[in-house]
Coordinates of C-alpha atoms (C1' of nucleotides) in Angstrom, one line a residue:
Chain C
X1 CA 7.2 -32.0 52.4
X2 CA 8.0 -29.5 55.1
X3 CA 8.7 -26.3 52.9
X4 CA 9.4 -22.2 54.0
X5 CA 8.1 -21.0 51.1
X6 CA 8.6 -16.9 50.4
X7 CA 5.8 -15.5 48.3
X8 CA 7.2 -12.5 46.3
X9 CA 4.7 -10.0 45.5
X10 CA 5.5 -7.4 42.6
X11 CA 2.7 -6.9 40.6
X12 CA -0.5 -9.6 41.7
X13 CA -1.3 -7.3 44.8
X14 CA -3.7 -9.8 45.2
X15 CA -5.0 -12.7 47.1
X16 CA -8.2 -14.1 44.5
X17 CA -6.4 -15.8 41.6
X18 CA -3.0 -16.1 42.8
X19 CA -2.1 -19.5 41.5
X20 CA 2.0 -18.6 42.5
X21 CA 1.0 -17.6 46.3
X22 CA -1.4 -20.6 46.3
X23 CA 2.0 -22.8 45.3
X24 CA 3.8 -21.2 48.4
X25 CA 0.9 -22.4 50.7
X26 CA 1.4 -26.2 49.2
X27 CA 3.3 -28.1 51.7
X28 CA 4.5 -25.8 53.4
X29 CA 4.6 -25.1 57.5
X30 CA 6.1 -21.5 57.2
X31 CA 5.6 -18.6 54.7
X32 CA 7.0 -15.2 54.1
X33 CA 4.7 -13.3 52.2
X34 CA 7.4 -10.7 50.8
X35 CA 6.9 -7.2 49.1
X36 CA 10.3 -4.9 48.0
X37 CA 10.1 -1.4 47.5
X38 CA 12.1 -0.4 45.0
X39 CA 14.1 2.8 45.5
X40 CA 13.1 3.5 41.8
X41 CA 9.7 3.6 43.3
X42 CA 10.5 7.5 44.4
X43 CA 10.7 8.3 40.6
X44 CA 6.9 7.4 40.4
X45 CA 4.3 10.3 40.3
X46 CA 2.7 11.1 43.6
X47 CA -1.0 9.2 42.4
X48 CA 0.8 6.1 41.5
X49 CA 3.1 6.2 44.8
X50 CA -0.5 6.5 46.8
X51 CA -2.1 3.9 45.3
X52 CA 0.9 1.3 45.9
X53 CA 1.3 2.3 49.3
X54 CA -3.0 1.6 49.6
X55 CA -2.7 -2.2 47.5
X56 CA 0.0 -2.7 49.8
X57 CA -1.7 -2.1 53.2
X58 CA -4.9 -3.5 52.3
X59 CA -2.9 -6.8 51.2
X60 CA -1.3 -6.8 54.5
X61 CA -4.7 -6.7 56.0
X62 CA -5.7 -9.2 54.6
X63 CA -2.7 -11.3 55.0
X64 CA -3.5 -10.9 58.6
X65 CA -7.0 -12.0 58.7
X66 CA -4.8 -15.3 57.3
X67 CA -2.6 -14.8 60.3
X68 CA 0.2 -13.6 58.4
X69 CA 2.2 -10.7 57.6
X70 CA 4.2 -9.0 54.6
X71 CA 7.4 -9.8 55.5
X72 CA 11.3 -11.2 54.4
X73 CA 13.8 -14.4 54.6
X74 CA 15.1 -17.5 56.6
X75 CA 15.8 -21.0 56.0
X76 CA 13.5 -20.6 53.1
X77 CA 13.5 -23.9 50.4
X78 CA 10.9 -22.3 47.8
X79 CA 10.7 -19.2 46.5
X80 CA 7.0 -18.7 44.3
X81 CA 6.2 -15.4 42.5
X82 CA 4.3 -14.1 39.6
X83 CA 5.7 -14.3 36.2
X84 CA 6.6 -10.8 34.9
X85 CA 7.1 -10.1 31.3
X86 CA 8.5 -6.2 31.1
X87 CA 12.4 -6.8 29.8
X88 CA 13.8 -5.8 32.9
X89 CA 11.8 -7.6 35.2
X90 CA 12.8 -10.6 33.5
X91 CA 16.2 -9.8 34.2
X92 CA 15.7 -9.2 37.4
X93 CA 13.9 -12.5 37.8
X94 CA 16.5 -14.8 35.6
X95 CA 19.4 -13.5 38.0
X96 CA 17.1 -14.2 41.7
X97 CA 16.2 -17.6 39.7
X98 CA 19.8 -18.6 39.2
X99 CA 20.7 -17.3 43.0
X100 CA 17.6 -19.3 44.5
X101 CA 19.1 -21.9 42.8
X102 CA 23.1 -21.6 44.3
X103 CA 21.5 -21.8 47.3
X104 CA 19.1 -24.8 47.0
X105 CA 15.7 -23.2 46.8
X106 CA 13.0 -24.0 44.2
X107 CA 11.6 -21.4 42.3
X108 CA 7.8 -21.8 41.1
X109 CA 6.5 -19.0 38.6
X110 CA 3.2 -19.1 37.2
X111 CA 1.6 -16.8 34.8
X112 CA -1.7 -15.1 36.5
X113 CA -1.0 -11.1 35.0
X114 CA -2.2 -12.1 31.2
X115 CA -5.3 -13.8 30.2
X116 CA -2.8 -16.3 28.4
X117 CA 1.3 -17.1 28.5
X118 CA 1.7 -14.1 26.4
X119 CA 5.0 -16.7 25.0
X120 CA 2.3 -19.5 24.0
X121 CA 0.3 -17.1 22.1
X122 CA 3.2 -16.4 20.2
X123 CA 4.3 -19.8 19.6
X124 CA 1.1 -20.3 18.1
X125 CA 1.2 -17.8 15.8
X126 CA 4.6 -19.1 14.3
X127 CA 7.1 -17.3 16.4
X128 CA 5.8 -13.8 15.7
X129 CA 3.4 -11.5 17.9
X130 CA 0.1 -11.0 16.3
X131 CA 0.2 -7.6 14.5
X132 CA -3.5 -6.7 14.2
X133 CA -6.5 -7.2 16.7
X134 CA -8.3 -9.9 14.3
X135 CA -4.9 -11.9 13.9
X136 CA -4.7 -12.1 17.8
X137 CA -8.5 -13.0 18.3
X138 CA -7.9 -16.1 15.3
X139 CA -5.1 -17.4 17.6
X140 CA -6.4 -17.0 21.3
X141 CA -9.8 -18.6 19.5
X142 CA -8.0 -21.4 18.6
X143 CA -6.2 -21.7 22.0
X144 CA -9.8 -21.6 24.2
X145 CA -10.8 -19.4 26.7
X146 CA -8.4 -18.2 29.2
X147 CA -7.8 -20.4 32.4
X148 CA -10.2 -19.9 35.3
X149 CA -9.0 -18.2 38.0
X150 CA -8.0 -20.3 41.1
X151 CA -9.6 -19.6 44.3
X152 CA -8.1 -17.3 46.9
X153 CA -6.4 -18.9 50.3
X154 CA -8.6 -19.6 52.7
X155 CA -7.7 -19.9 56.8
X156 CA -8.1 -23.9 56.0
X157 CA -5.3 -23.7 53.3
X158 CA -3.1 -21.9 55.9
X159 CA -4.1 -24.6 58.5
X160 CA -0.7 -26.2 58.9
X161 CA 1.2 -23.0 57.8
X162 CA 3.2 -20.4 60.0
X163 CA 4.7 -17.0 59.6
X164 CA 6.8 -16.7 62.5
X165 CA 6.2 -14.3 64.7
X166 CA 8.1 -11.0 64.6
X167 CA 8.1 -8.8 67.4
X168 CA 9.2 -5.4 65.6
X169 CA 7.1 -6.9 62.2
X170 CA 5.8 -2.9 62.4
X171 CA 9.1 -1.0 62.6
X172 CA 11.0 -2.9 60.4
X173 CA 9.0 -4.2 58.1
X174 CA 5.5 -2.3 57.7
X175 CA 4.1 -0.9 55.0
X176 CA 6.3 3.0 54.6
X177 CA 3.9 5.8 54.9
X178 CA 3.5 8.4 52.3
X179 CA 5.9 11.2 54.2
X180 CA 8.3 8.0 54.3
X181 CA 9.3 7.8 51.1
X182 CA 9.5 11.4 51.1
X183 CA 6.5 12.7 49.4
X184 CA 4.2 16.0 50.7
X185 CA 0.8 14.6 51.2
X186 CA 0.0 18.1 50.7
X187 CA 0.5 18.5 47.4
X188 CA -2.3 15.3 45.9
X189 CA -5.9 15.6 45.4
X190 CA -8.9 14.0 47.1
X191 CA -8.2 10.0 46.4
X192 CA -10.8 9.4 43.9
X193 CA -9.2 5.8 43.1
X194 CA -7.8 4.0 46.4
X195 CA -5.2 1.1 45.9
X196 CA -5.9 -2.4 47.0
X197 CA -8.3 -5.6 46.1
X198 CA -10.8 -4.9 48.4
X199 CA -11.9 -1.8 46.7
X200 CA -11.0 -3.3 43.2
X201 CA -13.3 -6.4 43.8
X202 CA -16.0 -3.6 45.4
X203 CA -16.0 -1.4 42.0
X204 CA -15.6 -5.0 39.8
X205 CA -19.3 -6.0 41.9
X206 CA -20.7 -2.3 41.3
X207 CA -19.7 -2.3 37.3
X208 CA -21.2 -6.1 37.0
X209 CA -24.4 -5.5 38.5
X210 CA -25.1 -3.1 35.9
X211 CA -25.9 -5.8 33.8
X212 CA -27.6 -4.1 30.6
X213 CA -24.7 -1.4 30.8
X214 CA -22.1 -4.1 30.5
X215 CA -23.8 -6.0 27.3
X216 CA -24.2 -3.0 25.3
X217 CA -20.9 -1.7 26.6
X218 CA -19.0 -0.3 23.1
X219 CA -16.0 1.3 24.2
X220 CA -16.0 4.0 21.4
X221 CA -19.1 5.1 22.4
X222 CA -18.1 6.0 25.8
X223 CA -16.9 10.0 26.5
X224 CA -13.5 10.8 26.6
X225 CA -15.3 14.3 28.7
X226 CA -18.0 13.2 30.9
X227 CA -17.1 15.1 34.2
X228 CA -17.3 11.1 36.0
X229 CA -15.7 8.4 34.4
X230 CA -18.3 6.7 31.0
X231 CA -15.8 3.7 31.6
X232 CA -14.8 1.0 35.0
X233 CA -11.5 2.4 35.7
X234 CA -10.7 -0.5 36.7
X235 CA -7.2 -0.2 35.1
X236 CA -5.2 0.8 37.5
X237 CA -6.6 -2.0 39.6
X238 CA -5.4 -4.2 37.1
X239 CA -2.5 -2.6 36.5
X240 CA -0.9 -3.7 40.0
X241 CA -2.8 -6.8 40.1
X242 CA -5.3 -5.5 42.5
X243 CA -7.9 -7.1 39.9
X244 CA -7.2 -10.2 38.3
X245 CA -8.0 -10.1 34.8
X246 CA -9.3 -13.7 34.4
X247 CA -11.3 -12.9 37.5
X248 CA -12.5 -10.1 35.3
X249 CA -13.1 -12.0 32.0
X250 CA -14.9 -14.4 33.6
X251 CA -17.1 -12.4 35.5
X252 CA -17.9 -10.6 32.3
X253 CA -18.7 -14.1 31.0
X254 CA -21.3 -15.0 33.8
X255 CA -22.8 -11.3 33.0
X256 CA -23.0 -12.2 29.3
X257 CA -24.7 -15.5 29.8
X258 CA -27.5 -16.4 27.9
X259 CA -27.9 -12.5 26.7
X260 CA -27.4 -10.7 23.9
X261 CA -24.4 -9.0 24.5
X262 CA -21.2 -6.4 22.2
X263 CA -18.6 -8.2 20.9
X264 CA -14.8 -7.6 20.6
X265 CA -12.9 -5.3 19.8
X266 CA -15.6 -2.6 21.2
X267 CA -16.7 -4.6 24.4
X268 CA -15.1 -5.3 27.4
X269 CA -14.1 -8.6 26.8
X270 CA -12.5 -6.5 24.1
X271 CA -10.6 -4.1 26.4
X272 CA -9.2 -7.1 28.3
X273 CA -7.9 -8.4 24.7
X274 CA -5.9 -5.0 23.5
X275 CA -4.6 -5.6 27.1
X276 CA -3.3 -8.7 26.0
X277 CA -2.3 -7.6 22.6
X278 CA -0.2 -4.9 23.3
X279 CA 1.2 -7.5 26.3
X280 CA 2.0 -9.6 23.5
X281 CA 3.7 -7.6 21.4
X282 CA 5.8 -6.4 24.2
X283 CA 7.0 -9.8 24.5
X284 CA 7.7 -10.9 21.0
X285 CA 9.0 -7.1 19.6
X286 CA 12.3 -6.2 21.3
X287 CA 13.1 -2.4 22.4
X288 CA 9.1 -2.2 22.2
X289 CA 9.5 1.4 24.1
X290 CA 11.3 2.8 22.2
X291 CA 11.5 3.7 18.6
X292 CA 15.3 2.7 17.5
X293 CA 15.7 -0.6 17.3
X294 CA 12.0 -1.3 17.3
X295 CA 11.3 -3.7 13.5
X296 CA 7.8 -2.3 13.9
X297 CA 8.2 1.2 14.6
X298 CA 8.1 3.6 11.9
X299 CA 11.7 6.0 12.2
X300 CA 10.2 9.4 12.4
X301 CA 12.3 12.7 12.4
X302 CA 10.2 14.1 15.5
X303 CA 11.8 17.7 17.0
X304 CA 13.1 18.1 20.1
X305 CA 11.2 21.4 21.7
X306 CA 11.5 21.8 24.8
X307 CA 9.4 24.3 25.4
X308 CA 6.4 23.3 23.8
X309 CA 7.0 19.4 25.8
X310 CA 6.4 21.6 28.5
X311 CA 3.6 23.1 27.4
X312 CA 1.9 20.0 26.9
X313 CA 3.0 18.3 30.1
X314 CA 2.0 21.4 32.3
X315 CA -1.4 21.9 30.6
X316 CA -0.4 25.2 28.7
X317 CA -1.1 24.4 25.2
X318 CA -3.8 27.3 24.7
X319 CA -6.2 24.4 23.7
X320 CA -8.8 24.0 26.5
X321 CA -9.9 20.5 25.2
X322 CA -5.9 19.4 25.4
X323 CA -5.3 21.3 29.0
X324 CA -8.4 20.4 30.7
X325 CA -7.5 16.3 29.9
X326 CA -3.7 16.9 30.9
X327 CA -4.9 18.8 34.2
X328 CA -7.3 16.1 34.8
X329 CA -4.3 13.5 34.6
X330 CA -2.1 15.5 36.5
X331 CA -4.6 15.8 39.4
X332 CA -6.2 12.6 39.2
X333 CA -4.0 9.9 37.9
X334 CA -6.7 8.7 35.2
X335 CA -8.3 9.6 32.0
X336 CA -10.6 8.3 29.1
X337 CA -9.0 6.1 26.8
X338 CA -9.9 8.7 23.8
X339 CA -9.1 11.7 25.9
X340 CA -5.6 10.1 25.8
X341 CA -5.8 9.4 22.1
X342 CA -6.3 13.1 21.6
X343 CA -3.4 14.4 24.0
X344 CA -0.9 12.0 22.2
X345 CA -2.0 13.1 18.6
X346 CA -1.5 16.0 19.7
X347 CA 1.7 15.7 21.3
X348 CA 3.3 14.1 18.1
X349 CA 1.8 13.6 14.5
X350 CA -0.9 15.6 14.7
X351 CA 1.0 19.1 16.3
X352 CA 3.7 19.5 18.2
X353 CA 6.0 17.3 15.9
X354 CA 7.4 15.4 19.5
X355 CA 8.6 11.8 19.9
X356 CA 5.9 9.1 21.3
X357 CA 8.5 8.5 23.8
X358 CA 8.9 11.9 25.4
X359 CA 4.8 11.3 26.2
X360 CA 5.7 7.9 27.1
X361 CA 7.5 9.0 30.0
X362 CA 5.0 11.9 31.0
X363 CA 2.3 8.9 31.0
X364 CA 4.3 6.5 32.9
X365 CA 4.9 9.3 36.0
X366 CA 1.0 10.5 35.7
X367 CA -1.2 7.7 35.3
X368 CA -2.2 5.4 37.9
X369 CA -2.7 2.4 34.9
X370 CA 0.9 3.3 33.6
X371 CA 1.1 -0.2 32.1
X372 CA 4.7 -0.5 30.4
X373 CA 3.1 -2.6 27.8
X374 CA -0.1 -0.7 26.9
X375 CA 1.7 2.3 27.7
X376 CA 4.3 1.8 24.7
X377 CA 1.9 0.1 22.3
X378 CA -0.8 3.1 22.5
X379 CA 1.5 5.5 21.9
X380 CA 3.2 3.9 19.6
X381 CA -0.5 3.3 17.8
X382 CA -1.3 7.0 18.2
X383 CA 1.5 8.3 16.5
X384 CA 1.0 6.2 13.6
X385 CA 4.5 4.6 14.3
X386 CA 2.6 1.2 14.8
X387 CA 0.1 -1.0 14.4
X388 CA -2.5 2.2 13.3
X389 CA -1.0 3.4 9.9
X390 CA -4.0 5.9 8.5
X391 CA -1.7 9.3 9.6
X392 CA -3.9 11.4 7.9
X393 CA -6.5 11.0 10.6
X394 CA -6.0 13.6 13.1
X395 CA -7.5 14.2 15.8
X396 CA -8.8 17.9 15.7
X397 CA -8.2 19.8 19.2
X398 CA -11.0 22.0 19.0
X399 CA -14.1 19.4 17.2
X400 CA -12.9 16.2 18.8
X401 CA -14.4 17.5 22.1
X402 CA -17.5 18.7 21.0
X403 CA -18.6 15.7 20.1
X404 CA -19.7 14.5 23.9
X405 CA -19.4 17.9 25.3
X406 CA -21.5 20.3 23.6
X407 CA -20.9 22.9 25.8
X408 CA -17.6 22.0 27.4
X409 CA -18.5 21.3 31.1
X410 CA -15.5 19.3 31.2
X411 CA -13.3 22.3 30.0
X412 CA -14.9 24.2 33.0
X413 CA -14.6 21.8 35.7
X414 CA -10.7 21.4 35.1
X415 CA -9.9 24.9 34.2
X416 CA -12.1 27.1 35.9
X417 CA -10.0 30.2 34.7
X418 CA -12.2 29.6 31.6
X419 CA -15.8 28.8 33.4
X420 CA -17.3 32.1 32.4
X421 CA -16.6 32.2 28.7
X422 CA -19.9 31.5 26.6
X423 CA -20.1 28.3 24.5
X424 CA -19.6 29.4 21.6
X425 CA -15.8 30.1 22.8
X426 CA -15.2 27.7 25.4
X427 CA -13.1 25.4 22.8
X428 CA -11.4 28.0 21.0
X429 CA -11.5 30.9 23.3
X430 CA -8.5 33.1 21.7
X431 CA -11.8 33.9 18.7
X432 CA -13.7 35.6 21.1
X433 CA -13.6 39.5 21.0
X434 CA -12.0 41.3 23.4
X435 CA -15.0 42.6 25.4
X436 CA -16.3 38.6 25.9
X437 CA -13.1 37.9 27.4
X438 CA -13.2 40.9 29.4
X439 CA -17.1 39.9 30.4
X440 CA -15.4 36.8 31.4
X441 CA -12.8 37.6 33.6
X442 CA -10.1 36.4 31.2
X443 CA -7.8 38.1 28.9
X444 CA -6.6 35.0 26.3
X445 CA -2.2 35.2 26.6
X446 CA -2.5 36.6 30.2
X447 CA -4.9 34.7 32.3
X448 CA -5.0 32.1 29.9
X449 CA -2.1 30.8 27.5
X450 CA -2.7 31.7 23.2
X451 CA -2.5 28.6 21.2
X452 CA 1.0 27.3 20.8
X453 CA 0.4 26.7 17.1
X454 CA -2.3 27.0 14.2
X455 CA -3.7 23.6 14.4
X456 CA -5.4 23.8 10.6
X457 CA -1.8 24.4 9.3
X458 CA 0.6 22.7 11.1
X459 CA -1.3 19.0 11.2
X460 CA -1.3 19.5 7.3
X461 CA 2.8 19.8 7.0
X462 CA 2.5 17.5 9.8
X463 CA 1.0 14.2 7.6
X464 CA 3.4 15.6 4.8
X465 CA 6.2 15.1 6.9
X466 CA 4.5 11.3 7.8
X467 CA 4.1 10.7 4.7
X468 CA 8.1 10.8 3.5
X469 CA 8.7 9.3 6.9
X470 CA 6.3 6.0 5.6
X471 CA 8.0 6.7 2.3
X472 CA 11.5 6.4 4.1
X473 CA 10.7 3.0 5.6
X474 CA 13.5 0.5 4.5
X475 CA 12.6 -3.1 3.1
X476 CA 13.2 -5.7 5.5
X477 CA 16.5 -7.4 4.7
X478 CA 15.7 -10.6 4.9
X479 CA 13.4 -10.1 2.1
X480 CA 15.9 -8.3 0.0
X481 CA 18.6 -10.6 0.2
X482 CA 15.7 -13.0 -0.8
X483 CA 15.0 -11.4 -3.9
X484 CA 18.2 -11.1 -4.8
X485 CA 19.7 -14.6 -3.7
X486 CA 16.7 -17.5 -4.9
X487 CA 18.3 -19.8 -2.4
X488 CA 18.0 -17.8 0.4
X489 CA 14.3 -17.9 -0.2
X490 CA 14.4 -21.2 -0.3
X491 CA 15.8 -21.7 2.6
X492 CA 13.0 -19.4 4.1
X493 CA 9.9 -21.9 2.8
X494 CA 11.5 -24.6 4.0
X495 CA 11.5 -23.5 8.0
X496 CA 8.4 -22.3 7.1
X497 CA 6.7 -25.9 6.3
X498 CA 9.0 -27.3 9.0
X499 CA 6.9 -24.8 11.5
X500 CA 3.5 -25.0 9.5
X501 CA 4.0 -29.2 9.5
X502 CA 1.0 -29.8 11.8
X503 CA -1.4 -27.4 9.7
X504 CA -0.2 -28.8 6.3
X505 CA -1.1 -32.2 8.0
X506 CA -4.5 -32.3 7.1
X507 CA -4.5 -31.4 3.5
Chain G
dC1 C1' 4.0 -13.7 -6.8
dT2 C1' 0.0 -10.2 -6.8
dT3 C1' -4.2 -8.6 -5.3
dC4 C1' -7.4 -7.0 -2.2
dA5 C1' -10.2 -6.3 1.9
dG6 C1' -10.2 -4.5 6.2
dG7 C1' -8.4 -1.8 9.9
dT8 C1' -11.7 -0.3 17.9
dT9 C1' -13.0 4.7 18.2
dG10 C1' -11.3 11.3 12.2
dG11 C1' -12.6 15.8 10.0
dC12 C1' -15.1 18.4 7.0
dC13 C1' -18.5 19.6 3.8
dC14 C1' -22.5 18.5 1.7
dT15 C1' -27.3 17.1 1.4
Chain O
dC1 C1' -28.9 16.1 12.2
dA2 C1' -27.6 11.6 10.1
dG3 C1' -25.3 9.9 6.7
dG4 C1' -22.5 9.9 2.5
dG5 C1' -18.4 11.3 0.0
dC6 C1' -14.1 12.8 0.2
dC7 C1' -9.4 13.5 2.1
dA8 C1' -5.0 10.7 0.4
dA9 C1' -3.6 6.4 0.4
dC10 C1' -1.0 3.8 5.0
dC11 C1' -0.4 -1.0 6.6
dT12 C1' -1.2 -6.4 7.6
dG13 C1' -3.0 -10.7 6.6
dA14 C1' -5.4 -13.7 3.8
dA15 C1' -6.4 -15.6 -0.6

DNA sequence: CTTCAGGTTGGCCCT
DNA sequence: CAGGGCCAACCTGAA
């Protein structure tokens, strides 16, 4: 029992609840603690790239205070790393598991990202991902509450361990500064939202001392607008492992003790549960990002424009409530869950008539929680293509907004071109006569865009054209050939009380 | 097989 | 200004 153990870190930036890295330490007299960046990472948006780089030095630090470093290879006979569900990440991780394998080295996974094994939950729920909230809750009910977290490695754990000393550890194998992977510091914001555990298990202690806050915490009562976050952000933490989300649930339980507290889906036991819902889904609905291919994904005939995509992206809709929450992403990596409910309505059924997956992308470079899962399943939910069906809710641009933010301080904090317009105009400033704009310092189509359509009109073609796209939807073929053949059907019930045996049990 | 209730978070107009 | 009715009628899951 004399192992070199390499701990792969991906996602699970984290020491606290790291059940794989704990598997490393277990006899074992030498680890690598092991982080690769991936070229691809260059692709990622300038928040994201910052916040890696922070998870990743922090981690380092606090590898150190274990005596150990981030680092790579030799003689190693276990290789230990945190299961990842994304398609190619599995991939990835089938082809390193076979390799470890060639070459005599045991591979250890264990699942620490989910609340659950995202493949037991749909094992339980015979073979098939859970396709509404409820269904999911009656399953995970049934299963118990998520594991405990284990605890983090302590100096006694790494008593009889090693990492072999390495004399250029900082030249060859440091954590790349920002200019390194060739990004302009220049050209990000102030860092409202720094990477690593540390700072993730800091803003976890703030949120749960707030105890009366977090048992009346009802997530659609929060602001999409409120100039500082209504909500944790603690997604992005979570996102990258930073934050544990057991560590999280459980915390929440300790909070919840004994009080009266919100329940799912509006409480924040309930955000970690869509979390693992869309996770889920991701795993038992294949092409789940995109919308060919995809047996839950409604086939829309969305336009390709260009011009208006760009308008959206760059904040230059003409629709202060849509620019102000795409300038706030832009510059800050996050925004409300609802504030990104009404920038993807927008963006596809509601106006523009785009594909969910053209948003997809914008979302995955711009936010700091860019979670391939919730990332697909939201907008797939938003643009009615899944999951959420009632189309002929749209989200209005201009009233959505008013709601939390009477008098759109939000609108002026993000686009101060429009901080001198009265109230009355601030969310539809292309009404106001000429002379208020004037008064104002802005002219509406030269200091600030005109709206790129008629939002009354074009959301009404707009659930038309869902409507035949619902109307569209092909039968299942499997059920057709059913209908028409009776013993296919048969065939059907019978693996069906074959997999419902234990359940039938009973009666 | 059919039926029916419910679905995290809408908008608008009316009282 | 809070709350009800209406819009137009979707889907899933349970019975």
């Amino acid at each position: 029992m004399s192992h070199i153990s390499i701990h792969w870190f991906r996602k699970g930036l984290r020491l606290h609840d790291n059940p794989a890295l704990m598997a490393a330490l277990q006899g074992c007299v030498e680890i690598y603690p092991l982080f690769v960046l991936d070229p691809s990472e260059k692709l990622a948006g300038i928040n994201s790239c910052r916040f890696l780089l922070g998870s990743l030095k922090d981690l380092d630090c606090s590898l150190q205070k274990l005596n150990s470093r981030l680092f790579q290879k030799w003689k190693v006979t276990r290789l230990t790393f945190e299961s990842d569900t994304e398609p190619d990440s599995v991939d990835r991780d089938r082809r390193v598991e076979k390799l470890a394998k060639e070459h005599d080295v045991e591979v250890i996974q264990k699942v620490s990202h989910t609340l659950y094994d995202t493949e037991r939950v749909i094992e339980k729920n015979n073979g098939k991902p859970p396709l509404t909230f409820n269904r999911l809750q009656t399953v995970l009910q049934a299963m118990g509450p998520p594991e405990k977290p284990v605890p983090s490695p302590s100096l006694e754990d790494m008593k009889s361990v090693q990492t072999t000393g390495w004399k250029k550890h900082e030249e060859e194998y440091g954590v790349p500064t920002f200019e390194e992977l060739g990004k302009d510091p220049q050209s990000v914001g102030s860092e409202l939202y720094p990477g690593g555990e540390q700072e993730a298990l800091r803003r976890l202690d703030e949120h749960m001392k707030r105890t009366g806050w977090v048992c009346n915490f009802q997530k659609p009562e929060t602001s999409p607008n409120a100039l500082n976050p209504s909500t944790t952000v603690l997604s992005p933490y979570i996102r990258y492992g930073c934050l544990s989300a057991r560590t999280f649930w459980w915390r929440l339980t300790d909070v919840y003790r004994g009080k009266k507290h919100s329940q799912p889906p509006v409480s924040l036991h309930g955000q970690l549960l869509w979390r693992e819902f869309f996770y889920t889904a991701s795993v038992g609905i294949p092409n789940f990002n995109r919308m060919k291919g995809n047996s839950v994904c409604v086939q829309v005939d969305w336009d390709s424009k260009p011009e208006l995509l760009a308008a959206w992206r760059e904040a230059r809709t003409g629709f202060p409530f849509i620019d102000a929450i795409m300038t706030q992403l832009r510059q800050e990596g996050w925004i409300h869950h609802l504030a990104r409910h009404a920038v993807a309505c927008f963006l596809t059924r509601g106006d523009l008539w785009i594909s969910w997956e053209e948003g997809q992308q914008v979302f995955e470079e711009l936010l700091l929680d860019g979670d391939w899962a919730l990332n697909a399943g939201n907008w797939q939910w938003l643009s009615a293509s899944a999951f959420f069906h009632q189309y002929f809710r749209v989200y209005s641009p201009i009233a959505f907004g008013k709601k939390t933010d009477k008098h759109g301080e939000y609108i002026k904090k993000y686009l101060p071109i429009l901080k001198k317009f009265p109230t009355e105009y601030i969310y539809e400033p292309w009404k106001a006569p000429r002379s208020i704009q004037e008064r104002a310092g802005c002219i509406v189509g030269k200091d600030y865009p005109c709206p790129i359509v008629n939002h009354e009109v074009i959301s009404k073609e707009n659930i038309k054209r869902m409507k035949l796209a619902y109307s569209k939807r092909s039968p299942d073929p499997s059920e057709s050939k059913g209908k028409v053949k009776g013993e296919k059907r048969k065939a059907v019930s019978v693996i069906d009380m074959l997999t419902k045996k234990k359940k039938a049990g009973p009666y």
